[in-house]
């Protein structure tokens, strides 16, 4: 079995990240973004690379508020699925969340079983932030925040996705 390593993404990785996302976007599993969006948010990304330096997985952690962040763009190349890449990336993102003081991590996913195995639960209570924070988050122009808030304007992009959350003990 070929091994892989997880590291912070660098600017040359954007092309590889986009190649990973493209087939999943074509299947409507992930949203495709312009290259500029990846560069603007590069500091949020980690990548998995094989021994030859090829990008075989990626994932990002986007902070939304003082105690909550979102796992975004978690993707693995088709050849590497089922080999622990996604789990390793998610573990690294969760470690990052803990390191920066986040208490809850949100995701919007079709891969419910995968996230459940890693401590996420389906969000039964849609009001996971208090009304003051909710009103502050409404001011965000970020589509991921709108998805978290379950706003009607993002419904066409999120049909069929499941909103999930993981909590860390304080």
GROMACS .gro file of N, CA and C in nm, residues 61-168:
model
  324
   61UNK      N    1  -1.081   2.398   0.663
   61UNK     CA    2  -1.153   2.435   0.784
   61UNK      C    3  -1.178   2.585   0.780
   62UNK      N    4  -1.304   2.622   0.775
   62UNK     CA    5  -1.343   2.763   0.766
   62UNK      C    6  -1.409   2.807   0.897
   63UNK      N    7  -1.349   2.900   0.967
   63UNK     CA    8  -1.406   2.951   1.091
   63UNK      C    9  -1.523   3.041   1.058
   64UNK      N   10  -1.635   3.017   1.125
   64UNK     CA   11  -1.756   3.098   1.101
   64UNK      C   12  -1.785   3.193   1.217
   65UNK      N   13  -1.750   3.154   1.338
   65UNK     CA   14  -1.773   3.236   1.456
   65UNK      C   15  -1.676   3.189   1.562
   66UNK      N   16  -1.677   3.252   1.679
   66UNK     CA   17  -1.576   3.221   1.780
   66UNK      C   18  -1.574   3.075   1.822
   67UNK      N   19  -1.685   3.005   1.813
   67UNK     CA   20  -1.690   2.868   1.862
   67UNK      C   21  -1.731   2.766   1.757
   68UNK      N   22  -1.741   2.807   1.631
   68UNK     CA   23  -1.787   2.713   1.529
   68UNK      C   24  -1.712   2.733   1.397
   69UNK      N   25  -1.679   2.620   1.336
   69UNK     CA   26  -1.611   2.621   1.206
   69UNK      C   27  -1.678   2.516   1.118
   70UNK      N   28  -1.646   2.521   0.991
   70UNK     CA   29  -1.703   2.428   0.894
   70UNK      C   30  -1.592   2.351   0.822
   71UNK      N   31  -1.611   2.221   0.808
   71UNK     CA   32  -1.525   2.142   0.720
   71UNK      C   33  -1.578   2.163   0.579
   72UNK      N   34  -1.488   2.203   0.490
   72UNK     CA   35  -1.526   2.230   0.351
   72UNK      C   36  -1.435   2.154   0.255
   73UNK      N   37  -1.491   2.124   0.140
   73UNK     CA   38  -1.414   2.071   0.027
   73UNK      C   39  -1.329   1.950   0.067
   74UNK      N   40  -1.386   1.861   0.147
   74UNK     CA   41  -1.317   1.738   0.181
   74UNK      C   42  -1.333   1.642   0.064
   75UNK      N   43  -1.223   1.613  -0.003
   75UNK     CA   44  -1.228   1.532  -0.125
   75UNK      C   45  -1.106   1.442  -0.133
   76UNK      N   46  -1.127   1.325  -0.192
   76UNK     CA   47  -1.020   1.228  -0.214
   76UNK      C   48  -1.029   1.182  -0.358
   77UNK      N   49  -0.915   1.161  -0.420
   77UNK     CA   50  -0.917   1.110  -0.558
   77UNK      C   51  -0.979   0.971  -0.559
   78UNK      N   52  -1.044   0.938  -0.669
   78UNK     CA   53  -1.114   0.810  -0.681
   78UNK      C   54  -1.021   0.693  -0.652
   79UNK      N   55  -0.896   0.700  -0.696
   79UNK     CA   56  -0.800   0.591  -0.676
   79UNK      C   57  -0.762   0.572  -0.529
   80UNK      N   58  -0.784   0.674  -0.448
   80UNK     CA   59  -0.742   0.668  -0.308
   80UNK      C   60  -0.859   0.652  -0.210
   81UNK      N   61  -0.981   0.648  -0.257
   81UNK     CA   62  -1.096   0.632  -0.167
   81UNK      C   63  -1.090   0.497  -0.097
   82UNK      N   64  -1.129   0.497   0.029
   82UNK     CA   65  -1.128   0.374   0.107
   82UNK      C   66  -0.992   0.337   0.163
   83UNK      N   67  -0.895   0.428   0.152
   83UNK     CA   68  -0.758   0.400   0.198
   83UNK      C   69  -0.716   0.491   0.314
   84UNK      N   70  -0.813   0.557   0.376
   84UNK     CA   71  -0.784   0.637   0.495
   84UNK      C   72  -0.747   0.781   0.471
   85UNK      N   73  -0.746   0.824   0.346
   85UNK     CA   74  -0.708   0.963   0.317
   85UNK      C   75  -0.810   1.061   0.373
   86UNK      N   76  -0.937   1.038   0.346
   86UNK     CA   77  -1.041   1.127   0.396
   86UNK      C   78  -1.043   1.133   0.548
   87UNK      N   79  -1.028   1.016   0.612
   87UNK     CA   80  -1.026   1.010   0.758
   87UNK      C   81  -0.907   1.087   0.814
   88UNK      N   82  -0.791   1.072   0.753
   88UNK     CA   83  -0.671   1.142   0.799
   88UNK      C   84  -0.685   1.294   0.781
   89UNK      N   85  -0.740   1.335   0.669
   89UNK     CA   86  -0.762   1.479   0.647
   89UNK      C   87  -0.861   1.534   0.748
   90UNK      N   88  -0.971   1.462   0.770
   90UNK     CA   89  -1.071   1.509   0.866
   90UNK      C   90  -1.010   1.517   1.006
   91UNK      N   91  -0.931   1.418   1.044
   91UNK     CA   92  -0.866   1.422   1.176
   91UNK      C   93  -0.775   1.544   1.187
   92UNK      N   94  -0.702   1.577   1.081
   92UNK     CA   95  -0.614   1.694   1.084
   92UNK      C   96  -0.695   1.823   1.096
   93UNK      N   97  -0.807   1.830   1.024
   93UNK     CA   98  -0.894   1.947   1.032
   93UNK      C   99  -0.954   1.961   1.172
   94UNK      N  100  -0.992   1.850   1.233
   94UNK     CA  101  -1.050   1.854   1.368
   94UNK      C  102  -0.942   1.895   1.469
   95UNK      N  103  -0.819   1.847   1.451
   95UNK     CA  104  -0.709   1.891   1.538
   95UNK      C  105  -0.687   2.041   1.525
   96UNK      N  106  -0.693   2.089   1.402
   96UNK     CA  107  -0.678   2.233   1.377
   96UNK      C  108  -0.790   2.311   1.447
   97UNK      N  109  -0.911   2.261   1.440
   97UNK     CA  110  -1.025   2.327   1.506
   97UNK      C  111  -1.001   2.335   1.657
   98UNK      N  112  -0.958   2.226   1.715
   98UNK     CA  113  -0.928   2.227   1.860
   98UNK      C  114  -0.817   2.326   1.891
   99UNK      N  115  -0.712   2.325   1.809
   99UNK     CA  116  -0.596   2.412   1.833
   99UNK      C  117  -0.633   2.560   1.833
  100UNK      N  118  -0.729   2.598   1.751
  100UNK     CA  119  -0.765   2.740   1.743
  100UNK      C  120  -0.881   2.777   1.834
  101UNK      N  121  -0.933   2.680   1.910
  101UNK     CA  122  -1.034   2.710   2.011
  101UNK      C  123  -1.178   2.691   1.969
  102UNK      N  124  -1.200   2.628   1.855
  102UNK     CA  125  -1.336   2.602   1.810
  102UNK      C  126  -1.395   2.489   1.893
  103UNK      N  127  -1.522   2.500   1.929
  103UNK     CA  128  -1.588   2.398   2.010
  103UNK      C  129  -1.681   2.308   1.928
  104UNK      N  130  -1.721   2.356   1.809
  104UNK     CA  131  -1.812   2.277   1.725
  104UNK      C  132  -1.767   2.288   1.580
  105UNK      N  133  -1.784   2.178   1.508
  105UNK     CA  134  -1.748   2.177   1.366
  105UNK      C  135  -1.870   2.127   1.288
  106UNK      N  136  -1.906   2.203   1.188
  106UNK     CA  137  -2.023   2.179   1.103
  106UNK      C  138  -1.977   2.125   0.969
  107UNK      N  139  -2.063   2.046   0.905
  107UNK     CA  140  -2.040   2.010   0.765
  107UNK      C  141  -2.175   1.992   0.697
  108UNK      N  142  -2.175   2.009   0.568
  108UNK     CA  143  -2.291   1.987   0.483
  108UNK      C  144  -2.248   1.878   0.386
  109UNK      N  145  -2.312   1.761   0.393
  109UNK     CA  146  -2.256   1.646   0.323
  109UNK      C  147  -2.360   1.548   0.272
  110UNK      N  148  -2.318   1.470   0.173
  110UNK     CA  149  -2.393   1.352   0.130
  110UNK      C  150  -2.336   1.228   0.198
  111UNK      N  151  -2.218   1.240   0.257
  111UNK     CA  152  -2.146   1.126   0.316
  111UNK      C  153  -2.176   1.115   0.465
  112UNK      N  154  -2.302   1.094   0.498
  112UNK     CA  155  -2.349   1.091   0.637
  112UNK      C  156  -2.277   0.983   0.717
  113UNK      N  157  -2.268   0.863   0.664
  113UNK     CA  158  -2.206   0.753   0.739
  113UNK      C  159  -2.059   0.782   0.769
  114UNK      N  160  -1.987   0.838   0.673
  114UNK     CA  161  -1.846   0.873   0.694
  114UNK      C  162  -1.833   0.970   0.811
  115UNK      N  163  -1.909   1.079   0.808
  115UNK     CA  164  -1.898   1.179   0.914
  115UNK      C  165  -1.949   1.125   1.047
  116UNK      N  166  -2.051   1.042   1.046
  116UNK     CA  167  -2.102   0.983   1.169
  116UNK      C  168  -1.992   0.898   1.235
  117UNK      N  169  -1.917   0.821   1.153
  117UNK     CA  170  -1.808   0.740   1.207
  117UNK      C  171  -1.700   0.827   1.274
  118UNK      N  172  -1.696   0.953   1.240
  118UNK     CA  173  -1.595   1.044   1.294
  118UNK      C  174  -1.652   1.143   1.395
  119UNK      N  175  -1.764   1.106   1.456
  119UNK     CA  176  -1.817   1.184   1.568
  119UNK      C  177  -1.917   1.292   1.535
  120UNK      N  178  -1.959   1.302   1.411
  120UNK     CA  179  -2.059   1.402   1.373
  120UNK      C  180  -2.199   1.343   1.392
  121UNK      N  181  -2.294   1.432   1.420
  121UNK     CA  182  -2.434   1.394   1.433
  121UNK      C  183  -2.516   1.480   1.338
  122UNK      N  184  -2.626   1.423   1.291
  122UNK     CA  185  -2.719   1.503   1.211
  122UNK      C  186  -2.773   1.612   1.301
  123UNK      N  187  -2.780   1.733   1.249
  123UNK     CA  188  -2.827   1.847   1.328
  123UNK      C  189  -2.979   1.838   1.344
  124UNK      N  190  -3.022   1.796   1.461
  124UNK     CA  191  -3.165   1.787   1.489
  124UNK      C  192  -3.220   1.925   1.521
  125UNK      N  193  -3.142   2.000   1.597
  125UNK     CA  194  -3.182   2.135   1.635
  125UNK      C  195  -3.117   2.232   1.537
  126UNK      N  196  -3.199   2.295   1.456
  126UNK     CA  197  -3.147   2.385   1.355
  126UNK      C  198  -3.099   2.518   1.413
  127UNK      N  199  -3.134   2.546   1.537
  127UNK     CA  200  -3.092   2.673   1.599
  127UNK      C  201  -2.973   2.646   1.691
  128UNK      N  202  -2.856   2.618   1.634
  128UNK     CA  203  -2.738   2.584   1.713
  128UNK      C  204  -2.660   2.707   1.757
  129UNK      N  205  -2.703   2.824   1.716
  129UNK     CA  206  -2.642   2.948   1.765
  129UNK      C  207  -2.752   3.034   1.824
  130UNK      N  208  -2.713   3.117   1.922
  130UNK     CA  209  -2.814   3.202   1.984
  130UNK      C  210  -2.858   3.312   1.887
  131UNK      N  211  -2.970   3.376   1.914
  131UNK     CA  212  -3.025   3.475   1.821
  131UNK      C  213  -2.931   3.591   1.789
  132UNK      N  214  -2.849   3.634   1.884
  132UNK     CA  215  -2.757   3.744   1.858
  132UNK      C  216  -2.651   3.701   1.757
  133UNK      N  217  -2.594   3.583   1.776
  133UNK     CA  218  -2.493   3.531   1.683
  133UNK      C  219  -2.558   3.507   1.547
  134UNK      N  220  -2.679   3.453   1.546
  134UNK     CA  221  -2.751   3.429   1.421
  134UNK      C  222  -2.762   3.559   1.342
  135UNK      N  223  -2.800   3.667   1.409
  135UNK     CA  224  -2.816   3.795   1.339
  135UNK      C  225  -2.681   3.845   1.286
  136UNK      N  226  -2.573   3.820   1.359
  136UNK     CA  227  -2.440   3.857   1.311
  136UNK      C  228  -2.401   3.774   1.189
  137UNK      N  229  -2.427   3.644   1.195
  137UNK     CA  230  -2.393   3.556   1.083
  137UNK      C  231  -2.473   3.589   0.958
  138UNK      N  232  -2.593   3.641   0.974
  138UNK     CA  233  -2.674   3.681   0.859
  138UNK      C  234  -2.604   3.789   0.776
  139UNK      N  235  -2.513   3.862   0.837
  139UNK     CA  236  -2.441   3.968   0.766
  139UNK      C  237  -2.331   3.914   0.676
  140UNK      N  238  -2.296   3.787   0.692
  140UNK     CA  239  -2.188   3.728   0.614
  140UNK      C  240  -2.232   3.710   0.469
  141UNK      N  241  -2.139   3.732   0.378
  141UNK     CA  242  -2.166   3.706   0.235
  141UNK      C  243  -2.118   3.567   0.194
  142UNK      N  244  -2.065   3.491   0.287
  142UNK     CA  245  -2.011   3.358   0.261
  142UNK      C  246  -2.126   3.258   0.240
  143UNK      N  247  -2.120   3.186   0.130
  143UNK     CA  248  -2.225   3.088   0.099
  143UNK      C  249  -2.229   2.975   0.202
  144UNK      N  250  -2.113   2.936   0.254
  144UNK     CA  251  -2.110   2.830   0.355
  144UNK      C  252  -2.182   2.870   0.482
  145UNK      N  253  -2.171   2.995   0.520
  145UNK     CA  254  -2.244   3.044   0.637
  145UNK      C  255  -2.394   3.040   0.608
  146UNK      N  256  -2.434   3.078   0.488
  146UNK     CA  257  -2.575   3.071   0.449
  146UNK      C  258  -2.625   2.927   0.454
  147UNK      N  259  -2.540   2.832   0.411
  147UNK     CA  260  -2.578   2.691   0.418
  147UNK      C  261  -2.593   2.647   0.563
  148UNK      N  262  -2.502   2.689   0.649
  148UNK     CA  263  -2.510   2.657   0.790
  148UNK      C  264  -2.640   2.708   0.850
  149UNK      N  265  -2.676   2.832   0.815
  149UNK     CA  266  -2.798   2.893   0.867
  149UNK      C  267  -2.924   2.837   0.800
  150UNK      N  268  -2.904   2.755   0.694
  150UNK     CA  269  -3.013   2.692   0.620
  150UNK      C  270  -3.105   2.796   0.556
  151UNK      N  271  -3.042   2.900   0.498
  151UNK     CA  272  -3.118   3.007   0.434
  151UNK      C  273  -3.177   2.960   0.302
  152UNK      N  274  -3.294   3.008   0.270
  152UNK     CA  275  -3.365   2.965   0.150
  152UNK      C  276  -3.285   2.992   0.023
  153UNK      N  277  -3.206   3.098   0.019
  153UNK     CA  278  -3.134   3.133  -0.105
  153UNK      C  279  -3.030   3.030  -0.146
  154UNK      N  280  -2.988   2.942  -0.056
  154UNK     CA  281  -2.890   2.840  -0.092
  154UNK      C  282  -2.953   2.702  -0.113
  155UNK      N  283  -3.083   2.691  -0.096
  155UNK     CA  284  -3.150   2.561  -0.108
  155UNK      C  285  -3.125   2.491  -0.241
  156UNK      N  286  -3.127   2.559  -0.356
  156UNK     CA  287  -3.103   2.486  -0.481
  156UNK      C  288  -2.966   2.418  -0.486
  157UNK      N  289  -2.867   2.471  -0.416
  157UNK     CA  290  -2.733   2.412  -0.416
  157UNK      C  291  -2.717   2.301  -0.315
  158UNK      N  292  -2.808   2.290  -0.219
  158UNK     CA  293  -2.788   2.198  -0.108
  158UNK      C  294  -2.894   2.088  -0.100
  159UNK      N  295  -2.978   2.074  -0.200
  159UNK     CA  296  -3.082   1.973  -0.195
  159UNK      C  297  -3.022   1.834  -0.179
  160UNK      N  298  -3.068   1.763  -0.079
  160UNK     CA  299  -3.020   1.629  -0.055
  160UNK      C  300  -2.903   1.621   0.042
  161UNK      N  301  -2.838   1.732   0.069
  161UNK     CA  302  -2.728   1.732   0.165
  161UNK      C  303  -2.783   1.723   0.307
  162UNK      N  304  -2.699   1.674   0.395
  162UNK     CA  305  -2.735   1.663   0.536
  162UNK      C  306  -2.645   1.756   0.616
  163UNK      N  307  -2.706   1.831   0.705
  163UNK     CA  308  -2.631   1.921   0.793
  163UNK      C  309  -2.591   1.842   0.916
  164UNK      N  310  -2.460   1.837   0.944
  164UNK     CA  311  -2.408   1.759   1.057
  164UNK      C  312  -2.315   1.846   1.140
  165UNK      N  313  -2.298   1.806   1.267
  165UNK     CA  314  -2.215   1.883   1.357
  165UNK      C  315  -2.144   1.789   1.455
  166UNK      N  316  -2.024   1.828   1.496
  166UNK     CA  317  -1.949   1.758   1.599
  166UNK      C  318  -1.915   1.858   1.709
  167UNK      N  319  -1.919   1.811   1.833
  167UNK     CA  320  -1.890   1.896   1.949
  167UNK      C  321  -1.766   1.844   2.018
  168UNK      N  322  -1.683   1.937   2.066
  168UNK     CA  323  -1.568   1.901   2.147
  168UNK      C  324  -1.602   1.928   2.291
   0.00000   0.00000   0.00000
